[in-house]
Every structure is written in structure tokens, then in C-alpha cells.
Coordinates of N, CA and C in Angstrom, one line a residue:
Chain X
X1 N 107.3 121.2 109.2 CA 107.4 119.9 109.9 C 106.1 119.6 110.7
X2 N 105.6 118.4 110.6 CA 104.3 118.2 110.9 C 104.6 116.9 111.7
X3 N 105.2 116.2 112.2 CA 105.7 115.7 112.4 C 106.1 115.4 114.1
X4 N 105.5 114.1 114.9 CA 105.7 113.9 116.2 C 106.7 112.4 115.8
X5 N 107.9 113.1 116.9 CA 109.1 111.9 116.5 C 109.2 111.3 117.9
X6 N 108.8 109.7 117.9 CA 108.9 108.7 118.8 C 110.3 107.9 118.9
X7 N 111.4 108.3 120.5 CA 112.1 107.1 120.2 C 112.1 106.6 122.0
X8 N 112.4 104.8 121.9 CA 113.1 104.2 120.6 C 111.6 103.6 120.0
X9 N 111.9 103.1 119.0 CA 110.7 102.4 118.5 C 110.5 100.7 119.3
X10 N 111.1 100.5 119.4 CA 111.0 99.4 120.5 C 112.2 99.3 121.8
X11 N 111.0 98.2 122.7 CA 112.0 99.0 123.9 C 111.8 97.2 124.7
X12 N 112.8 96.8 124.9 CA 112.6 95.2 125.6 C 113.2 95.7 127.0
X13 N 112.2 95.8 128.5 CA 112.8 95.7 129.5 C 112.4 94.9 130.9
X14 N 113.3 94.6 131.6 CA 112.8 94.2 132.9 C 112.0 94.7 133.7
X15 N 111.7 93.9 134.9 CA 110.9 94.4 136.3 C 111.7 95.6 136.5
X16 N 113.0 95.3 137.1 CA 113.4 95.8 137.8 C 113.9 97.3 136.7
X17 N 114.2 97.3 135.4 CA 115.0 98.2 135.0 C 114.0 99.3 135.5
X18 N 114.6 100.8 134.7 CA 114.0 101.8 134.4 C 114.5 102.4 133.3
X19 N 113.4 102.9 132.6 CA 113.9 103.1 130.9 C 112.7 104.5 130.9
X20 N 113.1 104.9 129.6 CA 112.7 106.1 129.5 C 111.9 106.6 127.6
X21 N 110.6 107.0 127.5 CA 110.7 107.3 126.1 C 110.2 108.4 126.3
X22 N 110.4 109.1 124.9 CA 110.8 110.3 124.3 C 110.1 110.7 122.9
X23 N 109.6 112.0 123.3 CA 108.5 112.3 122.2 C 109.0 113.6 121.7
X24 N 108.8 114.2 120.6 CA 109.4 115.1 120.7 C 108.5 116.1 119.3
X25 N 108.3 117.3 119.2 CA 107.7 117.7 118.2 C 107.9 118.9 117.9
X26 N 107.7 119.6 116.9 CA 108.6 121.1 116.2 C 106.9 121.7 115.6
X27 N 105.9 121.9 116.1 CA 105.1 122.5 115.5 C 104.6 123.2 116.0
X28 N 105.1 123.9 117.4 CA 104.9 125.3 118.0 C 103.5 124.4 119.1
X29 N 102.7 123.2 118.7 CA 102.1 122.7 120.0 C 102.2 123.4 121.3
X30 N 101.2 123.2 121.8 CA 101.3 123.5 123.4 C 100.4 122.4 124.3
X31 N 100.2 121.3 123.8 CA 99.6 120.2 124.7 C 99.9 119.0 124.1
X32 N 100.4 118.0 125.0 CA 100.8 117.0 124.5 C 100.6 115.6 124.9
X33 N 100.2 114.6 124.9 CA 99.5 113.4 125.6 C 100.0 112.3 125.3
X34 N 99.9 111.6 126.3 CA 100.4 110.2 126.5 C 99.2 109.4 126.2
X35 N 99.0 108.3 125.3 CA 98.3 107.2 125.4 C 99.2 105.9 125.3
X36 N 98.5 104.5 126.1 CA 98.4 103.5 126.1 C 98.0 102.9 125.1
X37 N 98.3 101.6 124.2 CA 97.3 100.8 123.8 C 97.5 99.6 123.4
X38 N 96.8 98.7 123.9 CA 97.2 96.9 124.2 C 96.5 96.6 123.0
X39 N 96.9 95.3 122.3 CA 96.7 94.7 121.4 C 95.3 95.0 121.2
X40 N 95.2 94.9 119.8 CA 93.5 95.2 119.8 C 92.6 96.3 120.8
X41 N 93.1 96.7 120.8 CA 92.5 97.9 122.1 C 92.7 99.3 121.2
X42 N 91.1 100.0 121.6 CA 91.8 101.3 121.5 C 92.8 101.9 121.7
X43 N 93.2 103.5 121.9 CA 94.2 103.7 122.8 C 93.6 104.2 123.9
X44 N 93.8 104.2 125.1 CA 94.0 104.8 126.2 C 94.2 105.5 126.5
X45 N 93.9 106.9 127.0 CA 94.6 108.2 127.3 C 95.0 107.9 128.6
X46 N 96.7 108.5 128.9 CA 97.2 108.4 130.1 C 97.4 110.0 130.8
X47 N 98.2 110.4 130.2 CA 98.5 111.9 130.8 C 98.1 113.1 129.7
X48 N 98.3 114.0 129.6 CA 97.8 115.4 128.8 C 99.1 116.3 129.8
X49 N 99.9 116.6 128.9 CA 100.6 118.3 129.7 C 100.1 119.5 128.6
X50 N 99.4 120.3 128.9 CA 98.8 122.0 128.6 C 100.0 123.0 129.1
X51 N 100.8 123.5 128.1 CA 102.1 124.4 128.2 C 102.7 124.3 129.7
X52 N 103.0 122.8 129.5 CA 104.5 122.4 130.0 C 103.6 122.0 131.9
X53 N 102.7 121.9 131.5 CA 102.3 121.5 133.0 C 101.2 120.2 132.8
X54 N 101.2 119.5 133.9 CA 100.4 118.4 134.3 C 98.8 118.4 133.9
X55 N 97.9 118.3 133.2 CA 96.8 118.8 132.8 C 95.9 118.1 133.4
X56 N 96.3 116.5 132.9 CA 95.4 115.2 133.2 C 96.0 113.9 133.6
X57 N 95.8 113.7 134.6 CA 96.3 112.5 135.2 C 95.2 111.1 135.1
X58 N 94.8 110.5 133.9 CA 94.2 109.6 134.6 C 94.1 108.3 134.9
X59 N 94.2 108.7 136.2 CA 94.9 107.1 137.3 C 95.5 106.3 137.2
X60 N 96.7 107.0 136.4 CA 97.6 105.8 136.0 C 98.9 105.7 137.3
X61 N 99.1 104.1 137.0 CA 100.0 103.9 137.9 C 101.5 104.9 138.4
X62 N 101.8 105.1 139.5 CA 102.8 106.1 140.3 C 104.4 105.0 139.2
X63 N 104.4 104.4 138.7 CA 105.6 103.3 137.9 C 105.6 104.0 136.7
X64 N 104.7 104.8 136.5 CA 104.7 105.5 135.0 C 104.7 107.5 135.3
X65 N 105.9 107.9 135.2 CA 106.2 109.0 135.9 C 106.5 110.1 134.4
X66 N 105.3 111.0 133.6 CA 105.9 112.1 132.9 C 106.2 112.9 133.2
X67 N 107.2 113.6 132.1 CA 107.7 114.8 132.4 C 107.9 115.6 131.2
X68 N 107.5 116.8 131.6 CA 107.7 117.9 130.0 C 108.6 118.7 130.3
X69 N 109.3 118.7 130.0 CA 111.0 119.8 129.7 C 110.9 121.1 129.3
X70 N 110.0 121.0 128.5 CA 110.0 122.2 127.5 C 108.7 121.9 126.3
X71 N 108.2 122.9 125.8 CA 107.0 122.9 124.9 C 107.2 121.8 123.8
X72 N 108.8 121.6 123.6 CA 108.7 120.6 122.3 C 108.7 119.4 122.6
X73 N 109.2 118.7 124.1 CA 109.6 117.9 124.3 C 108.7 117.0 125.6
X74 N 108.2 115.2 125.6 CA 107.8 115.1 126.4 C 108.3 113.3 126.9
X75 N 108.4 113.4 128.0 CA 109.0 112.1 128.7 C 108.1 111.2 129.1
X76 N 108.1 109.9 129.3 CA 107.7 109.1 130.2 C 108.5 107.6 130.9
X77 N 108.9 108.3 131.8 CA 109.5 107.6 132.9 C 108.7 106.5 133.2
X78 N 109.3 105.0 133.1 CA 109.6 104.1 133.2 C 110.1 103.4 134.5
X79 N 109.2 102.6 135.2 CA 110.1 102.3 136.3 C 109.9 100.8 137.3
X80 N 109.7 99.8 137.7 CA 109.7 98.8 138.3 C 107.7 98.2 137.5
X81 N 108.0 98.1 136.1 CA 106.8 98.0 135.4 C 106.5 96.1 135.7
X82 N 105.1 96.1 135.0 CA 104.8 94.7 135.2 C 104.6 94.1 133.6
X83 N 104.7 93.3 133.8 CA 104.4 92.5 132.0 C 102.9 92.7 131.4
X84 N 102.4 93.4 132.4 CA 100.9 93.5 131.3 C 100.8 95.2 131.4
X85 N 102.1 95.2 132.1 CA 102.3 97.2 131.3 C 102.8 97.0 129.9
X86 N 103.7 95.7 129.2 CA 103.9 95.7 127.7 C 102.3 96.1 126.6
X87 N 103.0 97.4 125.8 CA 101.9 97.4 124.8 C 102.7 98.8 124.2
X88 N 101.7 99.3 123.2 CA 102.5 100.5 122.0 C 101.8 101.1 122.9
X89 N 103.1 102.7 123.3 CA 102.9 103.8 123.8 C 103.1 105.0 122.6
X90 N 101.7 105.9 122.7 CA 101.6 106.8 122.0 C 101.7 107.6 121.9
X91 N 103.0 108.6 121.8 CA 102.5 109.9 121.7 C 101.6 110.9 121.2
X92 N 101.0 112.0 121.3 CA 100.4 113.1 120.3 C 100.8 114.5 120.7
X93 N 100.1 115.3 119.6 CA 100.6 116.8 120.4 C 98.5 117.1 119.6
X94 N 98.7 118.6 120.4 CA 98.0 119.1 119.6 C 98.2 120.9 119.9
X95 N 97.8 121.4 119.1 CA 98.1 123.1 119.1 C 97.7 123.5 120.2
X96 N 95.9 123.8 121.0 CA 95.6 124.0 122.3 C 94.7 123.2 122.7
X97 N 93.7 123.9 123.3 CA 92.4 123.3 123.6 C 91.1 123.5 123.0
X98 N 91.5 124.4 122.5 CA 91.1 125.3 121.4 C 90.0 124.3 120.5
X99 N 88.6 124.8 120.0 CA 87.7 124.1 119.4 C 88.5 123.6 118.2
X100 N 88.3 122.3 117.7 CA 88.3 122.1 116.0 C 90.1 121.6 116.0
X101 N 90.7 121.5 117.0 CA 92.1 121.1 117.0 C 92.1 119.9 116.9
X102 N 93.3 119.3 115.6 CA 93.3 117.6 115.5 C 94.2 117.4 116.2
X103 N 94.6 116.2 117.2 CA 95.5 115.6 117.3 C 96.8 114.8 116.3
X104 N 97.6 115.2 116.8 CA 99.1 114.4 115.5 C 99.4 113.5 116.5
X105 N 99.5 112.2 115.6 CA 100.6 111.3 116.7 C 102.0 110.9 115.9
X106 N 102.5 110.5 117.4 CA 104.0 109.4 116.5 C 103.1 108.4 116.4
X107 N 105.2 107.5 115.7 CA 104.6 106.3 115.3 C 104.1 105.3 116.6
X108 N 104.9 105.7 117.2 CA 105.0 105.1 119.1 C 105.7 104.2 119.2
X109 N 106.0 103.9 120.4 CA 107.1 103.1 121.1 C 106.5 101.1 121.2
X110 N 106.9 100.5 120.8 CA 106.4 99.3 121.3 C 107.2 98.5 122.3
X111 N 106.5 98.7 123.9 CA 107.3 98.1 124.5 C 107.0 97.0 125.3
X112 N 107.9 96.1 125.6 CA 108.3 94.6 126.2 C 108.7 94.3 127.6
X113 N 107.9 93.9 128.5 CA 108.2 94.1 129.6 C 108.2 92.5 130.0
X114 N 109.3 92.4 130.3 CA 109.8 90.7 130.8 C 109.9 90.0 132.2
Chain E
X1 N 81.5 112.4 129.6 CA 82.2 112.2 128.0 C 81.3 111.4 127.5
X2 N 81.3 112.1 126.4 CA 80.4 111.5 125.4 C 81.6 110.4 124.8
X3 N 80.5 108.8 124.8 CA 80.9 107.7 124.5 C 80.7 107.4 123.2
X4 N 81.5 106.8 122.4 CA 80.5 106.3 120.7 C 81.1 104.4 120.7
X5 N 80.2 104.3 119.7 CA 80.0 102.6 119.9 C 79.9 102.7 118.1
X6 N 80.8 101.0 117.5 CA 80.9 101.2 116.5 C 80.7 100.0 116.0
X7 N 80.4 99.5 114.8 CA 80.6 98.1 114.5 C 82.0 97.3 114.6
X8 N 82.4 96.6 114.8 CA 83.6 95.2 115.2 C 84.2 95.4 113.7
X9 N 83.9 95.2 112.7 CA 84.5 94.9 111.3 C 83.4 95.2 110.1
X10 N 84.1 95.2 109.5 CA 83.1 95.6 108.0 C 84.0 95.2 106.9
X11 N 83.3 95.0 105.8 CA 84.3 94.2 104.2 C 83.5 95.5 103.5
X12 N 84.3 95.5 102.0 CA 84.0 96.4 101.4 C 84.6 96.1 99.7
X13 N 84.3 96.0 99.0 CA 84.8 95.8 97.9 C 85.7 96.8 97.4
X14 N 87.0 96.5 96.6 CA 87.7 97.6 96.2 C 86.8 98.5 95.5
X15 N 87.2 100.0 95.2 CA 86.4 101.0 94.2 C 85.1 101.3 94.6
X16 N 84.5 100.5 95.4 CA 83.0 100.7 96.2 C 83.3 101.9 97.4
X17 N 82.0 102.4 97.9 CA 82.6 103.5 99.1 C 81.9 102.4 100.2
X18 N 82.8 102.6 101.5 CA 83.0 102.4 102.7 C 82.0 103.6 103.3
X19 N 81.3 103.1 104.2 CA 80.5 104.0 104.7 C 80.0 103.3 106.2
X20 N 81.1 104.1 107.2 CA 81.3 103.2 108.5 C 80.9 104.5 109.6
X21 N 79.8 103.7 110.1 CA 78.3 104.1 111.0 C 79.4 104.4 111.9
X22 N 79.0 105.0 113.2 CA 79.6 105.7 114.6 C 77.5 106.0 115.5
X23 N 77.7 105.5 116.4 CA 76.9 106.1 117.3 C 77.1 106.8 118.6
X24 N 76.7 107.9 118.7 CA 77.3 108.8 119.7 C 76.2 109.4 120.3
X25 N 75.3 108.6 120.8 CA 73.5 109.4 121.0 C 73.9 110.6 122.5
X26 N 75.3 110.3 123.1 CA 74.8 110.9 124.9 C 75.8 112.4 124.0
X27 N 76.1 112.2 123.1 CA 76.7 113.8 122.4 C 76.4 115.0 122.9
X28 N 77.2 116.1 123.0 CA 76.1 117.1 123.7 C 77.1 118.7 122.8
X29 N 75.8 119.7 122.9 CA 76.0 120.2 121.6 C 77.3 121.2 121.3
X30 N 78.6 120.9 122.1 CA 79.6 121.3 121.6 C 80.6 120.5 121.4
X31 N 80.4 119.5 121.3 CA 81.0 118.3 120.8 C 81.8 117.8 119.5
X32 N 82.9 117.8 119.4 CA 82.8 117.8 117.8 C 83.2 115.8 117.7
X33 N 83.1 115.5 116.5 CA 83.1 114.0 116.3 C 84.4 114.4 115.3
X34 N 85.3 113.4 115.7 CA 86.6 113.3 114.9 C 86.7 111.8 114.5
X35 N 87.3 111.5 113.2 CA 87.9 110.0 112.9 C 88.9 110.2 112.9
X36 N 89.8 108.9 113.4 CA 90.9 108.7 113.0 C 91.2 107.2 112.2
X37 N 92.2 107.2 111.8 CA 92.2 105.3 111.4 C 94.1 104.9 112.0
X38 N 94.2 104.0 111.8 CA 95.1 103.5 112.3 C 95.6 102.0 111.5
X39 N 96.8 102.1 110.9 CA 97.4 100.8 110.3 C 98.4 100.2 110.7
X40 N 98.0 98.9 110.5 CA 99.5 98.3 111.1 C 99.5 98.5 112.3
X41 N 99.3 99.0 113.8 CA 99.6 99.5 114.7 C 100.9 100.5 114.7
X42 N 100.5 101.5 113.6 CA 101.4 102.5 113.4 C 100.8 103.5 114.3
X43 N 101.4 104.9 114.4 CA 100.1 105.9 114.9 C 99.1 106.3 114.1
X44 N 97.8 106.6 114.8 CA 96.4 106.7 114.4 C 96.5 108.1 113.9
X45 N 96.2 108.0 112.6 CA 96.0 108.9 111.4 C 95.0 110.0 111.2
X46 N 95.1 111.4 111.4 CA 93.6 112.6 111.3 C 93.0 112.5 109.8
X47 N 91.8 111.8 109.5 CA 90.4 111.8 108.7 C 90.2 113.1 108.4
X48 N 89.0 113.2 109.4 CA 88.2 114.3 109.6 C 87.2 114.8 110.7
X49 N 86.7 115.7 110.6 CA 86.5 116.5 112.1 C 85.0 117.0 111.6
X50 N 84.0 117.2 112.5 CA 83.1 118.1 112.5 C 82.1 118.4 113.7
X51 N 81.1 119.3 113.0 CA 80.2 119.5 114.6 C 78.6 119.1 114.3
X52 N 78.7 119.8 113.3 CA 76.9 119.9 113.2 C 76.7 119.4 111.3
X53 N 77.4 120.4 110.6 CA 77.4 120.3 109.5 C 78.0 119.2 108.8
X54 N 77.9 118.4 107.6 CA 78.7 117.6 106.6 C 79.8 118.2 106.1
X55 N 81.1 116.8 106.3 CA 82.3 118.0 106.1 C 83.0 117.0 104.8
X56 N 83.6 117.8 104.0 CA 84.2 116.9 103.1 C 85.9 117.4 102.8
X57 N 86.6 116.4 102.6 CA 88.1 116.8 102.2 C 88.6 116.0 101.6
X58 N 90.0 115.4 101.1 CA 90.2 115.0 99.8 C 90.6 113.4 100.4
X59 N 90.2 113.4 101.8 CA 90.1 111.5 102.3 C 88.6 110.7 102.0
X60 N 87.7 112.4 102.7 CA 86.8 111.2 103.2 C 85.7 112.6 103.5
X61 N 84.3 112.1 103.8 CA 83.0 112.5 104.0 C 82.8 112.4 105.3
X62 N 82.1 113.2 105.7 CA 81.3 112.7 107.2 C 80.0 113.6 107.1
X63 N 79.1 112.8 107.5 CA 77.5 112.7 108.0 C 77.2 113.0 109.0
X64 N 77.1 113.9 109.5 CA 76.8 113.6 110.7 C 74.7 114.3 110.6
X65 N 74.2 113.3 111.4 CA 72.5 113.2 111.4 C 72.3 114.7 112.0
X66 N 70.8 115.2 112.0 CA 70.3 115.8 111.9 C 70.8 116.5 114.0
X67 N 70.2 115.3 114.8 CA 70.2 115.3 116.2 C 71.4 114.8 116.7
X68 N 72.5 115.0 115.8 CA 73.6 114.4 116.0 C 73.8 113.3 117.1
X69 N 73.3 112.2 116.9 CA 73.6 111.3 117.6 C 73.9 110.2 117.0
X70 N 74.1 110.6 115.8 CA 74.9 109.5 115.0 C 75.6 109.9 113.9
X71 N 76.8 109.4 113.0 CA 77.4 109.8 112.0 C 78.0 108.5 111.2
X72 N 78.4 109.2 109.9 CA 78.7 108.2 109.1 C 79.9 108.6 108.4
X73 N 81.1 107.6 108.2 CA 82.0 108.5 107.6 C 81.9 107.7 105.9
X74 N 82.3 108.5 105.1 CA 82.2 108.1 103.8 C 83.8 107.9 103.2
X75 N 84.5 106.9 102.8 CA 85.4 106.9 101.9 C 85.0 106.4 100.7
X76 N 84.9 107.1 99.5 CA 84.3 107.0 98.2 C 84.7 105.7 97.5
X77 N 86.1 105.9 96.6 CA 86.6 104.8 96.3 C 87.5 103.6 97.0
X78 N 86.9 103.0 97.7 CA 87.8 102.3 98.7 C 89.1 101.3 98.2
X79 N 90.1 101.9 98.3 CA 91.5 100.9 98.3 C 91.4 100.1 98.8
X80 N 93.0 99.0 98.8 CA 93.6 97.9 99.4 C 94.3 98.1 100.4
X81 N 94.7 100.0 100.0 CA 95.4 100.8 100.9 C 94.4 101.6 102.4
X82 N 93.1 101.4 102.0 CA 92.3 101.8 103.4 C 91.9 100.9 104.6
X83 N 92.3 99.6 103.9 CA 92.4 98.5 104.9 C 93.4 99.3 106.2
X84 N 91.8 98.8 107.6 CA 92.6 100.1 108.6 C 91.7 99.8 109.8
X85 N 92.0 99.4 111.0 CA 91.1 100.5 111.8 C 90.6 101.7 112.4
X86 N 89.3 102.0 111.9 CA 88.3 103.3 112.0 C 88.4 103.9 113.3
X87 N 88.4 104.8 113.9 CA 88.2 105.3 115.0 C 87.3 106.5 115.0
X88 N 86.0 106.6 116.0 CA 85.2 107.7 116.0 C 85.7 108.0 117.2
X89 N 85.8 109.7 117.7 CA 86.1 110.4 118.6 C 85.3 111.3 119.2
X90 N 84.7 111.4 120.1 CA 83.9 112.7 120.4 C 84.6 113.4 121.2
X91 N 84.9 114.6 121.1 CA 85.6 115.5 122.1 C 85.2 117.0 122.0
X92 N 85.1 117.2 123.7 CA 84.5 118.1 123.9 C 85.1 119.6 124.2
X93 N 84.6 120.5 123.9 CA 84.8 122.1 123.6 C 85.9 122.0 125.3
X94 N 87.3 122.6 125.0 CA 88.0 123.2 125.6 C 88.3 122.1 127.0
X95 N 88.6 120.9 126.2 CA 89.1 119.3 126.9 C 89.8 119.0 126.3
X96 N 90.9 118.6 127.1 CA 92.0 117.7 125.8 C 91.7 115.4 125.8
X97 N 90.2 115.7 126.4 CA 90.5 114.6 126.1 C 89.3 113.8 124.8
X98 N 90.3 113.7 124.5 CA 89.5 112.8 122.8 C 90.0 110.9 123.1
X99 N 88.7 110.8 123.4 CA 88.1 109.3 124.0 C 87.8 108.4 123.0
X100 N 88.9 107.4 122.6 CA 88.4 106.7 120.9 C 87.3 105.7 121.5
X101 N 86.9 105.2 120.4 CA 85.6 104.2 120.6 C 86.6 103.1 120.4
X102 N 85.6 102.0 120.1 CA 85.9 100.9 120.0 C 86.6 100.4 118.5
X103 N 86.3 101.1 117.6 CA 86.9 101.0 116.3 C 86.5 100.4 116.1
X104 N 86.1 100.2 114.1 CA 85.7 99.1 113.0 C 86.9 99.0 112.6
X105 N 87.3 97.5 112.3 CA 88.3 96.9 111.2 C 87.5 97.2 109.8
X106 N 88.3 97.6 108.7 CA 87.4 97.5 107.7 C 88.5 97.3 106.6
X107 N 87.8 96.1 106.8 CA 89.0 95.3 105.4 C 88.2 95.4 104.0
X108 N 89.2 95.8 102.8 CA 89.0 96.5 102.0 C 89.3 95.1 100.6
X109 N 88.5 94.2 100.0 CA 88.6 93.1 99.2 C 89.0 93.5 98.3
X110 N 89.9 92.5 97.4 CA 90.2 93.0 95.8 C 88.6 92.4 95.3

């Protein structure tokens, strides 16, 4: 299984809601990252967790809250967003930090913020 | 972090090779340069990887120059199907962060 599974694949929400996506992967990984990326845009790197802990935070807004559960599994909490937070969120994993390591991504979440 | 800078777009004839530049001059020497490409705004797809040496596998080539501050990735016979954006990566020894560039579109003509 080689394989990083994004759900939902799209996600339409409010200001006010809070919603939640979900990454998830079976390939014994131990770091896993959050990217951003708006139309035309690279992606953006948001968070990094290194065996289930906080690695890299960078500077993203306190409305976008991750969480790692467990080595296969990783969260990002959703919460009083703005409409120019709409764009595809990306997951990846990769094995460590280790030289010569690729990154895997999902397909990622495309989300809508109204 | 080493930054890389790329061309905006590129055309290419089908069955011709694609051969899309990356500049990475502030590199530093444990750096490795990774591509990725990306379709559709699906997730962005693993190429190929290297450090110092020319690496080859059954996608694609990479060049990387002498003083490594530049590279070139080579896809030989270019499809309809490599219509994509390119991404050059530099990422550094025992960092998880792998910083994409700007990406080339490289649309691929019948």
C-alpha cells in the first residue's frame, strides 16, 4: 500500500462552522505534513508532525488546529475560517528525515469557505 | 532554504523530450533537488531525486551542473499525458521541509 488517503474530497463550509479533514496512511511513515495551495500557487507548507509530535509550525493561523492520533493518522481542525482560507489542502507522509526520502501525497481535500 | 526559480510555461511537441531548466544557485552542499509534477490539481506526483550526480529512472533524467546551481530535468518522449505542472524542490539534509518553487506548466502539443 503506497498510498495517502484524503477525505472528504471536497468540503463546502461556513464562517462560523467547524469541520475537520483526515489523512490517513499505511506505510509504516513517521512524518507527515500539511500543505496549502491556492489556485495557481505552489503548495505551501503548513505543519510537519515527526512521530506523532508537532515538528513545524509555520505561522499559520490559531483557526487551523492539527492533530496526530497516531503514526498512521493525521487531522486538521477546521474552525471560524475566512473565504480566502478556500483552496486544496494537501496531505503527504514521508518515511523520516532521513537523506534521499520522497514525499507521497493524497489526492487532497478541496475546500470552500462561504 | 535554498530557493529555486523556474520558467512560467514551456510547449513541447509530442515524442520530442521536454527538458525543463530549475535554478537553485543559494543550494548548499547537502541539498538534494527533487521534482515533482502535479495534474489536474490532483496531488503532486515523485519524478526524481538527486544530489550531486545524474540520476535516471523509467520517468525521467535529471542534470544536475557541475556547481550545482542549476538542473535540468529530462523527459525523453514527451506525451499528451505529461501535460503537468513541474515542480523543482530543494530540500535539506535532516529537514522535513521541501519548499516547491514556482513551477513550469509544460504543455505537451500533438
Amino acid at each position: 500500500d503506497t498510498e495517502v488517503t484524503q477525505t472528504p474530497k471536497h468540503l463546502v463550509m461556513g464562517m462560523t462552522n467547524k469541520k475537520s479533514l483526515k489523512c490517513e496512511q499505511h506505510m509504516g511513515h513517521r512524518a507527515m505534513y500539511w500543505y496549502k495551495q491556492k489556485a495557481k500557487k505552489p503548495p505551501e507548507l503548513m505543519f510537519v508532525y515527526s512521530y506523532e509530535k508537532l515538528s513545524i509550525n509555520e505561522s499559520v493561523p490559531s483557526r487551523f488546529s492539527p492533530e496526530c492520533p497516531n503514526s498512521s493518522l493525521l487531522n486538521l481542525h477546521l474552525h471560524a475560517l475566512q473565504p480566502e482560507d478556500s483552496a486544496l489542502y494537501l496531505c503527504a507522509s514521508s518515511r523520516s528525515d532521513a537523506t534521499n526520502e520522497k514525499l507521497f501525497f493524497g489526492s487532497g481535500t478541496q475546500l470552500s469557505v462561504l | 532554504d535554498a530557493k529555486t526559480t523556474q520558467p512560467p510555461s514551456m510547449d513541447c511537441a509530442e515524442g520530442r523530450a521536454a527538458n525543463l531548466p530549475c535554478n537553485h544557485s543559494t543550494i548548499s552542499g547537502n541539498e538534494y533537488v527533487y521534482w515533482y509534477r502535479q495534474i489536474h490539481s490532483q496531488g503532486p506526483q515523485y519524478i526524481i531525486h538527486g544530489l550531486k550526480n545524474n540520476e535516471t529512472n523509467e520517468m525521467a533524467s535529471l542534470i544536475i551542473t557541475e556547481d550545482r546551481k542549476s538542473s535540468t530535468l529530462i523527459l525523453p518522449h514527451a506525451t499528451l499525458r505529461d501535460t503537468a505542472v513541474y515542480y523543482c524542490i530543494v530540500r535539506g539534509t535532516g529537514t522535513y521541509k521541501y519548499i516547491f518553487g514556482t513551477g513550469t506548466r509544460l504543455k505537451v502539443l500533438a
